[in-house]
mmCIF file of C-alpha atoms and ligand atoms in Angstrom:
data_model
loop_
_atom_site.group_PDB
_atom_site.id
_atom_site.type_symbol
_atom_site.label_atom_id
_atom_site.label_comp_id
_atom_site.label_asym_id
_atom_site.label_seq_id
_atom_site.Cartn_x
_atom_site.Cartn_y
_atom_site.Cartn_z
ATOM 1 C CA UNK C 1 126.098 96.008 115.758
ATOM 2 C CA UNK C 2 123.786 92.857 117.204
ATOM 3 C CA UNK C 3 124.762 90.064 115.704
ATOM 4 C CA UNK C 4 121.120 88.897 114.508
ATOM 5 C CA UNK C 5 121.034 92.004 112.145
ATOM 6 C CA UNK C 6 124.818 91.354 110.462
ATOM 7 C CA UNK C 7 123.303 88.052 110.263
ATOM 8 C CA UNK C 8 119.407 87.785 109.622
ATOM 9 C CA UNK C 9 117.981 83.970 111.315
ATOM 10 C CA UNK C 10 116.736 82.022 108.224
ATOM 11 C CA UNK C 11 114.548 80.129 110.347
ATOM 12 C CA UNK C 12 113.658 76.058 111.041
ATOM 13 C CA UNK C 13 114.373 74.287 108.053
ATOM 14 C CA UNK C 14 112.291 71.118 107.489
ATOM 15 C CA UNK C 15 115.048 68.529 109.051
ATOM 16 C CA UNK C 16 115.556 70.536 111.676
ATOM 17 C CA UNK C 17 111.767 71.115 112.479
ATOM 18 C CA UNK C 18 111.192 66.949 111.720
ATOM 19 C CA UNK C 19 113.894 65.732 113.903
ATOM 20 C CA UNK C 20 112.323 68.426 117.056
ATOM 21 C CA UNK C 21 108.691 67.276 117.050
ATOM 22 C CA UNK C 22 109.905 63.598 116.018
ATOM 23 C CA UNK C 23 108.484 62.409 118.944
ATOM 24 C CA UNK C 24 105.111 63.231 118.332
ATOM 25 C CA UNK C 25 104.895 61.590 115.484
ATOM 26 C CA UNK C 26 102.998 58.188 115.393
ATOM 27 C CA UNK C 27 105.580 55.474 115.989
ATOM 28 C CA UNK C 28 108.289 57.490 115.756
ATOM 29 C CA UNK C 29 111.557 55.794 115.096
ATOM 30 C CA UNK C 30 112.275 57.625 112.296
ATOM 31 C CA UNK C 31 111.205 55.886 109.358
ATOM 32 C CA UNK C 32 108.104 58.409 108.815
ATOM 33 C CA UNK C 33 110.844 61.239 108.841
ATOM 34 C CA UNK C 34 112.217 60.166 106.831
ATOM 35 C CA UNK C 35 109.630 59.214 104.402
ATOM 36 C CA UNK C 36 108.319 63.271 105.025
ATOM 37 C CA UNK C 37 112.023 64.283 103.943
ATOM 38 C CA UNK C 38 111.751 61.741 100.970
ATOM 39 C CA UNK C 39 108.938 63.729 99.449
ATOM 40 C CA UNK C 40 110.577 66.707 100.018
ATOM 41 C CA UNK C 41 113.375 66.361 97.509
ATOM 42 C CA UNK C 42 110.967 65.080 95.360
ATOM 43 C CA UNK C 43 109.041 67.804 95.578
ATOM 44 C CA UNK C 44 112.619 69.565 95.159
ATOM 45 C CA UNK C 45 113.216 68.015 91.026
ATOM 46 C CA UNK C 46 109.455 68.268 90.265
ATOM 47 C CA UNK C 47 109.215 71.909 91.213
ATOM 48 C CA UNK C 48 112.982 72.629 89.185
ATOM 49 C CA UNK C 49 110.647 70.378 86.503
ATOM 50 C CA UNK C 50 107.727 73.013 86.445
ATOM 51 C CA UNK C 51 110.112 76.372 87.191
ATOM 52 C CA UNK C 52 111.384 75.261 83.736
ATOM 53 C CA UNK C 53 108.849 73.799 81.806
ATOM 54 C CA UNK C 54 108.242 76.831 79.185
ATOM 55 C CA UNK C 55 111.522 76.616 78.470
ATOM 56 C CA UNK C 56 112.181 72.120 77.956
ATOM 57 C CA UNK C 57 110.252 70.147 75.849
ATOM 58 C CA UNK C 58 107.908 68.886 78.775
ATOM 59 C CA UNK C 59 104.612 71.062 78.100
ATOM 60 C CA UNK C 60 101.795 69.058 76.650
ATOM 61 C CA UNK C 61 100.376 66.165 76.729
ATOM 62 C CA UNK C 62 102.454 62.900 77.230
ATOM 63 C CA UNK C 63 100.083 60.455 75.004
ATOM 64 C CA UNK C 64 99.172 58.013 77.827
ATOM 65 C CA UNK C 65 95.879 57.709 79.909
ATOM 66 C CA UNK C 66 95.491 57.639 83.712
ATOM 67 C CA UNK C 67 93.592 55.581 85.970
ATOM 68 C CA UNK C 68 91.044 57.612 85.134
ATOM 69 C CA UNK C 69 90.819 57.499 81.905
ATOM 70 C CA UNK C 70 92.058 61.568 82.106
ATOM 71 C CA UNK C 71 94.609 62.817 79.140
ATOM 72 C CA UNK C 72 98.169 62.461 81.124
ATOM 73 C CA UNK C 73 100.268 65.841 80.667
ATOM 74 C CA UNK C 74 104.349 65.399 80.504
ATOM 75 C CA UNK C 75 105.417 66.817 83.624
ATOM 76 C CA UNK C 76 101.985 64.567 85.405
ATOM 77 C CA UNK C 77 104.353 61.951 84.161
ATOM 78 C CA UNK C 78 107.475 63.109 85.068
ATOM 79 C CA UNK C 79 106.514 63.952 88.812
ATOM 80 C CA UNK C 80 105.293 60.569 89.087
ATOM 81 C CA UNK C 81 108.015 59.215 87.851
ATOM 82 C CA UNK C 82 109.689 61.215 90.441
ATOM 83 C CA UNK C 83 108.051 60.200 93.671
ATOM 84 C CA UNK C 84 107.947 56.802 92.997
ATOM 85 C CA UNK C 85 111.835 56.855 92.409
ATOM 86 C CA UNK C 86 111.481 58.558 96.018
ATOM 87 C CA UNK C 87 109.954 56.280 97.279
ATOM 88 C CA UNK C 88 110.716 52.879 96.294
ATOM 89 C CA UNK C 89 114.866 54.272 96.781
ATOM 90 C CA UNK C 90 114.046 55.727 100.114
ATOM 91 C CA UNK C 91 112.615 52.128 101.489
ATOM 92 C CA UNK C 92 110.136 53.293 103.979
ATOM 93 C CA UNK C 93 107.166 52.917 101.912
ATOM 94 C CA UNK C 94 105.738 49.904 101.179
ATOM 95 C CA UNK C 95 103.577 50.585 98.607
ATOM 96 C CA UNK C 96 102.357 53.514 96.468
ATOM 97 C CA UNK C 97 98.637 54.358 94.916
ATOM 98 C CA UNK C 98 99.083 57.399 92.228
ATOM 99 C CA UNK C 99 96.166 58.898 90.502
ATOM 100 C CA UNK C 100 98.839 57.810 87.467
ATOM 101 C CA UNK C 101 98.608 54.264 87.838
ATOM 102 C CA UNK C 102 95.779 51.983 86.988
ATOM 103 C CA UNK C 103 96.831 49.503 90.513
ATOM 104 C CA UNK C 104 99.092 50.128 93.382
ATOM 105 C CA UNK C 105 102.695 49.304 92.977
ATOM 106 C CA UNK C 106 103.982 46.979 95.696
ATOM 107 C CA UNK C 107 107.391 47.917 96.561
ATOM 108 C CA UNK C 108 108.279 44.156 98.473
ATOM 109 C CA UNK C 109 110.311 46.137 101.030
ATOM 110 C CA UNK C 110 110.299 45.680 105.238
ATOM 111 C CA UNK C 111 108.902 49.505 104.085
ATOM 112 C CA UNK C 112 105.984 50.201 106.538
ATOM 113 C CA UNK C 113 104.141 52.830 105.326
ATOM 114 C CA UNK C 114 101.338 53.307 102.293
ATOM 115 C CA UNK C 115 101.276 56.507 99.941
ATOM 116 C CA UNK C 116 98.941 57.621 98.251
ATOM 117 C CA UNK C 117 99.925 60.480 95.839
ATOM 118 C CA UNK C 118 97.921 62.263 92.954
ATOM 119 C CA UNK C 119 101.754 63.630 91.969
ATOM 120 C CA UNK C 120 100.450 66.918 89.451
ATOM 121 C CA UNK C 121 96.883 68.258 90.797
ATOM 122 C CA UNK C 122 95.645 70.673 88.498
ATOM 123 C CA UNK C 123 97.470 69.737 85.322
ATOM 124 C CA UNK C 124 95.505 71.609 82.778
ATOM 125 C CA UNK C 125 96.907 74.540 84.300
ATOM 126 C CA UNK C 126 100.427 73.449 83.228
ATOM 127 C CA UNK C 127 100.835 74.591 80.642
ATOM 128 C CA UNK C 128 99.420 78.150 81.123
ATOM 129 C CA UNK C 129 101.337 78.850 83.695
ATOM 130 C CA UNK C 130 99.068 78.583 86.339
ATOM 131 C CA UNK C 131 99.334 77.146 90.507
ATOM 132 C CA UNK C 132 99.183 73.029 90.244
ATOM 133 C CA UNK C 133 99.707 70.604 93.499
ATOM 134 C CA UNK C 134 101.408 67.789 94.908
ATOM 135 C CA UNK C 135 98.974 65.785 97.024
ATOM 136 C CA UNK C 136 100.119 62.815 98.961
ATOM 137 C CA UNK C 137 98.970 61.391 102.038
ATOM 138 C CA UNK C 138 100.586 58.166 104.709
ATOM 139 C CA UNK C 139 99.290 55.361 106.038
ATOM 140 C CA UNK C 140 100.803 52.502 108.237
ATOM 141 C CA UNK C 141 100.295 48.903 106.691
ATOM 142 C CA UNK C 142 98.183 46.515 108.538
ATOM 143 C CA UNK C 143 99.553 43.581 107.619
ATOM 144 C CA UNK C 144 102.881 42.149 108.886
ATOM 145 C CA UNK C 145 106.756 43.778 107.659
ATOM 146 C CA UNK C 146 107.813 41.831 104.463
ATOM 147 C CA UNK C 147 104.562 39.871 104.114
ATOM 148 C CA UNK C 148 102.290 40.355 99.664
ATOM 149 C CA UNK C 149 100.801 44.193 100.428
ATOM 150 C CA UNK C 150 96.816 42.903 101.228
ATOM 151 C CA UNK C 151 93.779 45.210 100.656
ATOM 152 C CA UNK C 152 93.378 46.259 103.977
ATOM 153 C CA UNK C 153 97.035 47.906 103.639
ATOM 154 C CA UNK C 154 95.813 49.567 101.181
ATOM 155 C CA UNK C 155 91.645 50.386 101.091
ATOM 156 C CA UNK C 156 92.359 52.793 104.450
ATOM 157 C CA UNK C 157 89.766 55.494 105.838
ATOM 158 C CA UNK C 158 91.271 58.559 105.977
ATOM 159 C CA UNK C 159 90.864 58.860 109.454
ATOM 160 C CA UNK C 160 93.711 56.541 109.750
ATOM 161 C CA UNK C 161 96.656 58.652 108.096
ATOM 162 C CA UNK C 162 98.848 58.946 110.144
ATOM 163 C CA UNK C 163 100.389 61.653 107.596
ATOM 164 C CA UNK C 164 99.425 63.797 104.885
ATOM 165 C CA UNK C 165 100.145 67.154 103.105
ATOM 166 C CA UNK C 166 100.586 68.668 100.069
ATOM 167 C CA UNK C 167 103.234 70.481 97.709
ATOM 168 C CA UNK C 168 101.638 74.116 96.212
ATOM 169 C CA UNK C 169 104.041 75.289 93.357
ATOM 170 C CA UNK C 170 102.985 78.845 93.041
ATOM 171 C CA UNK C 171 104.628 81.979 93.077
ATOM 172 C CA UNK C 172 106.363 80.614 95.760
ATOM 173 C CA UNK C 173 107.271 76.504 96.996
ATOM 174 C CA UNK C 174 105.260 75.718 99.995
ATOM 175 C CA UNK C 175 105.293 72.049 101.790
ATOM 176 C CA UNK C 176 101.768 72.019 104.226
ATOM 177 C CA UNK C 177 101.946 69.020 106.327
ATOM 178 C CA UNK C 178 100.111 67.533 109.741
ATOM 179 C CA UNK C 179 101.287 64.698 111.292
ATOM 180 C CA UNK C 180 98.245 65.333 113.398
ATOM 181 C CA UNK C 181 99.559 67.725 115.861
ATOM 182 C CA UNK C 182 97.859 70.262 114.074
ATOM 183 C CA UNK C 183 99.036 71.717 110.234
ATOM 184 C CA UNK C 184 103.228 73.842 109.475
ATOM 185 C CA UNK C 185 103.652 75.042 106.467
ATOM 186 C CA UNK C 186 107.069 75.528 104.791
ATOM 187 C CA UNK C 187 108.858 77.773 102.142
ATOM 188 C CA UNK C 188 111.068 76.680 99.638
ATOM 189 C CA UNK C 189 114.417 78.695 99.697
ATOM 190 C CA UNK C 190 115.828 77.863 96.447
ATOM 191 C CA UNK C 191 118.832 78.833 96.893
ATOM 192 C CA UNK C 192 119.369 77.309 99.713
ATOM 193 C CA UNK C 193 117.158 74.315 98.297
ATOM 194 C CA UNK C 194 115.586 73.815 101.770
ATOM 195 C CA UNK C 195 112.732 74.606 102.850
ATOM 196 C CA UNK C 196 112.302 76.318 105.755
ATOM 197 C CA UNK C 197 108.949 76.388 108.321
ATOM 198 C CA UNK C 198 106.835 80.129 107.825
ATOM 199 C CA UNK C 199 103.497 79.038 108.678
ATOM 200 C CA UNK C 200 103.771 77.479 111.904
ATOM 201 C CA UNK C 201 100.338 76.065 113.452
ATOM 202 C CA UNK C 202 97.971 77.142 110.329
ATOM 203 C CA UNK C 203 94.898 76.882 110.710
ATOM 204 C CA UNK C 204 92.024 78.800 108.576
ATOM 205 C CA UNK C 205 89.061 80.658 110.328
ATOM 206 C CA UNK C 206 85.342 79.310 111.254
ATOM 207 C CA UNK C 207 83.998 82.533 108.613
ATOM 208 C CA UNK C 208 84.886 83.664 105.990
ATOM 209 C CA UNK C 209 83.484 85.065 102.155
ATOM 210 C CA UNK C 210 85.228 82.971 99.641
ATOM 211 C CA UNK C 211 83.264 80.313 97.840
ATOM 212 C CA UNK C 212 85.246 78.154 95.223
ATOM 213 C CA UNK C 213 83.434 76.128 92.415
ATOM 214 C CA UNK C 214 83.684 75.248 88.922
ATOM 215 C CA UNK C 215 80.057 77.472 87.997
ATOM 216 C CA UNK C 216 80.429 76.179 84.540
ATOM 217 C CA UNK C 217 78.738 73.030 85.353
ATOM 218 C CA UNK C 218 76.341 75.038 87.240
ATOM 219 C CA UNK C 219 73.145 73.843 84.975
ATOM 220 C CA UNK C 220 74.100 70.326 85.815
ATOM 221 C CA UNK C 221 73.804 70.466 90.275
ATOM 222 C CA UNK C 222 70.996 70.154 91.953
ATOM 223 C CA UNK C 223 68.360 72.686 93.163
ATOM 224 C CA UNK C 224 70.300 72.362 96.889
ATOM 225 C CA UNK C 225 73.592 73.298 95.132
ATOM 226 C CA UNK C 226 71.820 75.777 93.048
ATOM 227 C CA UNK C 227 69.524 77.501 95.955
ATOM 228 C CA UNK C 228 73.662 77.410 98.192
ATOM 229 C CA UNK C 229 74.509 79.334 95.434
ATOM 230 C CA UNK C 230 72.562 82.164 95.855
ATOM 231 C CA UNK C 231 72.759 82.717 98.823
ATOM 232 C CA UNK C 232 76.666 82.727 98.457
ATOM 233 C CA UNK C 233 75.919 85.676 96.369
ATOM 234 C CA UNK C 234 73.343 86.905 98.763
ATOM 235 C CA UNK C 235 75.583 86.827 100.888
ATOM 236 C CA UNK C 236 77.920 88.865 98.815
ATOM 237 C CA UNK C 237 80.156 86.495 99.347
ATOM 238 C CA UNK C 238 83.502 85.988 96.279
ATOM 239 C CA UNK C 239 84.241 83.519 93.962
ATOM 240 C CA UNK C 240 87.201 82.509 93.480
ATOM 241 C CA UNK C 241 87.737 78.834 91.364
ATOM 242 C CA UNK C 242 91.168 78.033 90.264
ATOM 243 C CA UNK C 243 90.789 75.031 89.406
ATOM 244 C CA UNK C 244 93.834 73.699 91.048
ATOM 245 C CA UNK C 245 92.501 71.903 94.518
ATOM 246 C CA UNK C 246 95.620 72.709 96.027
ATOM 247 C CA UNK C 247 95.695 76.413 95.064
ATOM 248 C CA UNK C 248 92.278 77.048 95.844
ATOM 249 C CA UNK C 249 92.481 74.936 99.081
ATOM 250 C CA UNK C 250 95.820 76.667 100.318
ATOM 251 C CA UNK C 251 93.965 80.104 99.284
ATOM 252 C CA UNK C 252 91.342 79.268 101.488
ATOM 253 C CA UNK C 253 92.892 78.347 103.960
ATOM 254 C CA UNK C 254 94.482 81.775 104.993
ATOM 255 C CA UNK C 255 91.633 84.041 104.096
ATOM 256 C CA UNK C 256 88.859 81.383 105.048
ATOM 257 C CA UNK C 257 86.432 80.515 101.846
ATOM 258 C CA UNK C 258 85.018 77.055 101.339
ATOM 259 C CA UNK C 259 86.264 75.113 97.972
ATOM 260 C CA UNK C 260 83.380 72.558 96.464
ATOM 261 C CA UNK C 261 82.781 70.050 94.158
ATOM 262 C CA UNK C 262 79.194 68.808 93.756
ATOM 263 C CA UNK C 263 77.923 65.678 92.608
ATOM 264 C CA UNK C 264 76.793 66.738 89.294
ATOM 265 C CA UNK C 265 75.306 65.204 85.627
ATOM 266 C CA UNK C 266 78.852 65.223 83.796
ATOM 267 C CA UNK C 267 79.878 62.562 87.690
ATOM 268 C CA UNK C 268 77.176 62.054 89.379
ATOM 269 C CA UNK C 269 79.693 60.270 92.296
ATOM 270 C CA UNK C 270 81.595 64.158 92.106
ATOM 271 C CA UNK C 271 84.553 64.067 90.338
ATOM 272 C CA UNK C 272 87.593 64.253 93.166
ATOM 273 C CA UNK C 273 89.619 61.291 94.509
ATOM 274 C CA UNK C 274 88.760 59.703 97.586
ATOM 275 C CA UNK C 275 92.499 58.640 98.148
ATOM 276 C CA UNK C 276 94.832 60.909 96.707
ATOM 277 C CA UNK C 277 92.538 63.833 96.914
ATOM 278 C CA UNK C 278 90.520 64.653 99.605
ATOM 279 C CA UNK C 279 92.069 62.232 102.736
ATOM 280 C CA UNK C 280 94.848 64.223 103.076
ATOM 281 C CA UNK C 281 93.372 68.000 102.583
ATOM 282 C CA UNK C 282 90.676 66.862 104.306
ATOM 283 C CA UNK C 283 93.038 65.430 107.925
ATOM 284 C CA UNK C 284 94.155 68.866 107.163
ATOM 285 C CA UNK C 285 91.320 71.031 107.089
ATOM 286 C CA UNK C 286 90.431 69.540 110.209
ATOM 287 C CA UNK C 287 93.450 69.908 111.739
ATOM 288 C CA UNK C 288 94.107 73.093 110.889
ATOM 289 C CA UNK C 289 90.032 73.771 112.530
ATOM 290 C CA UNK C 290 88.117 73.415 109.849
ATOM 291 C CA UNK C 291 85.454 70.650 108.108
ATOM 292 C CA UNK C 292 85.859 68.527 105.269
ATOM 293 C CA UNK C 293 82.588 66.583 104.084
ATOM 294 C CA UNK C 294 80.591 64.519 101.326
ATOM 295 C CA UNK C 295 77.327 67.086 102.618
ATOM 296 C CA UNK C 296 76.484 64.608 104.795
ATOM 297 C CA UNK C 297 79.304 62.191 105.986
ATOM 298 C CA UNK C 298 83.157 63.401 106.996
ATOM 299 C CA UNK C 299 84.920 62.484 104.830
ATOM 300 C CA UNK C 300 87.781 60.424 106.792
ATOM 301 C CA UNK C 301 84.980 57.777 107.375
ATOM 302 C CA UNK C 302 84.554 57.301 103.990
ATOM 303 C CA UNK C 303 85.468 53.459 103.454
ATOM 304 C CA UNK C 304 87.287 53.469 100.445
ATOM 305 C CA UNK C 305 86.281 50.637 98.053
ATOM 306 C CA UNK C 306 87.918 51.282 95.258
ATOM 307 C CA UNK C 307 91.481 52.923 94.124
ATOM 308 C CA UNK C 308 90.040 55.653 92.283
ATOM 309 C CA UNK C 309 86.984 56.091 94.126
ATOM 310 C CA UNK C 310 85.505 59.490 93.251
ATOM 311 C CA UNK C 311 83.810 61.329 96.423
ATOM 312 C CA UNK C 312 80.938 64.882 96.326
ATOM 313 C CA UNK C 313 84.018 67.477 98.253
ATOM 314 C CA UNK C 314 82.924 70.127 100.770
ATOM 315 C CA UNK C 315 85.841 71.733 102.609
ATOM 316 C CA UNK C 316 86.972 74.466 104.227
ATOM 317 C CA UNK C 317 85.901 77.361 106.910
ATOM 318 C CA UNK C 318 83.736 75.276 109.423
ATOM 319 C CA UNK C 319 80.814 77.338 109.779
ATOM 320 C CA UNK C 320 80.462 77.528 105.805
ATOM 321 C CA UNK C 321 80.679 73.838 105.321
ATOM 322 C CA UNK C 322 77.686 73.457 107.534
ATOM 323 C CA UNK C 323 75.767 75.963 105.852
ATOM 324 C CA UNK C 324 76.348 74.361 102.998
ATOM 325 C CA UNK C 325 75.577 71.076 104.278
ATOM 326 C CA UNK C 326 72.357 72.945 105.640
ATOM 327 C CA UNK C 327 71.387 73.216 101.983
ATOM 328 C CA UNK C 328 71.765 70.168 100.848
HETATM 329 P P1 AFP B 1 93.157 68.067 86.483
HETATM 330 O O1 AFP B 1 94.506 67.428 87.581
HETATM 331 O O2 AFP B 1 92.473 66.992 85.823
HETATM 332 O O3 AFP B 1 93.331 69.860 85.942
HETATM 333 O O4 AFP B 1 92.405 68.367 87.779
HETATM 334 C C1 AFP B 1 92.397 69.177 88.381
HETATM 335 C C2 AFP B 1 91.462 69.102 89.810
HETATM 336 O O5 AFP B 1 91.357 68.054 90.316
HETATM 337 C C3 AFP B 1 90.950 70.277 90.944
HETATM 338 O O6 AFP B 1 92.337 70.439 91.312
HETATM 339 C C4 AFP B 1 90.424 70.748 90.707
HETATM 340 O O7 AFP B 1 89.830 71.996 91.853
HETATM 341 C C5 AFP B 1 89.084 69.985 89.351
HETATM 342 O O8 AFP B 1 89.780 69.143 89.222
HETATM 343 C C6 AFP B 1 89.154 71.182 88.768
HETATM 344 O O9 AFP B 1 87.870 70.233 87.833
HETATM 345 P P2 AFP B 1 86.913 71.138 86.097
HETATM 346 O O10 AFP B 1 88.217 71.353 85.597
HETATM 347 O O11 AFP B 1 85.932 70.014 86.610
HETATM 348 O O12 AFP B 1 86.793 71.936 87.322
#
């Protein structure tokens, strides 16, 4: 019996993939590779906690608020601690922007990279065991290494990302990321403790039949958005909305679709955060052949003015985003 049928290959492990593709990384000197490994390691710990959520006292509110005044869940706080610790210990990151902290963290080291992260997105779904995620963006610092962090290091356009990705804690746990050379997805093999390449060169179909929006907010949407939603229904689109951006984005990436969170009376500037929710997914969408805008402008061209600024968000299949834009 030939070897392959006895010992089925497990596929390419994340470390091996990073090593094999390091020459593609900008400034390929190993630091970015290590940073991706640090993020992957922290996500494995968070994954372990998320999976035990029903068994240990990790559910429910933490009794504190995040930068947006939203109630923090215990797992939000835990995930923020885990990623902050891994990135601080790793030493490659010099500053950290997080949804869970008001101002950025200057790690005062020789690191060359600035990280923007939503440690646990979709936290209102934690207690009901629905998929949640982590979203991260990686930038190169602009000021000299070792100097105090400057505003120019922090408020960078999405187009300056050197890498971005998400971790989806769902029926299986997946890490998908780009370094500007396409999008690759890795599934977590918990018995090996390894992320294994399962979705090489992910691309999003140019068209799809799925639209993802919180229609409960319809009354507060503009007439243009209401017309677009009628267009979706008249064309027999399917409505799918998990309420976890990473999970909705991931499904649409695989099947084709559009996720939109427009400006609404409740959130005139949109709800989602530019720096640690939208920029990363916009970079991935474009790298997979899709599109991401605020209804008019390319998300990656938006010049951030504030760490926690919000933006309307339209992301997904290229033709579907353009169709939505044509209504606005
Ligand atoms: P939480 O992290 O507060 O649950 O917000 C999740 C989120 O940022 C994104 O993951 C969802 O798509 C969106 O907000 C859900 O918002 P609505 O509850 O207003 O639909």
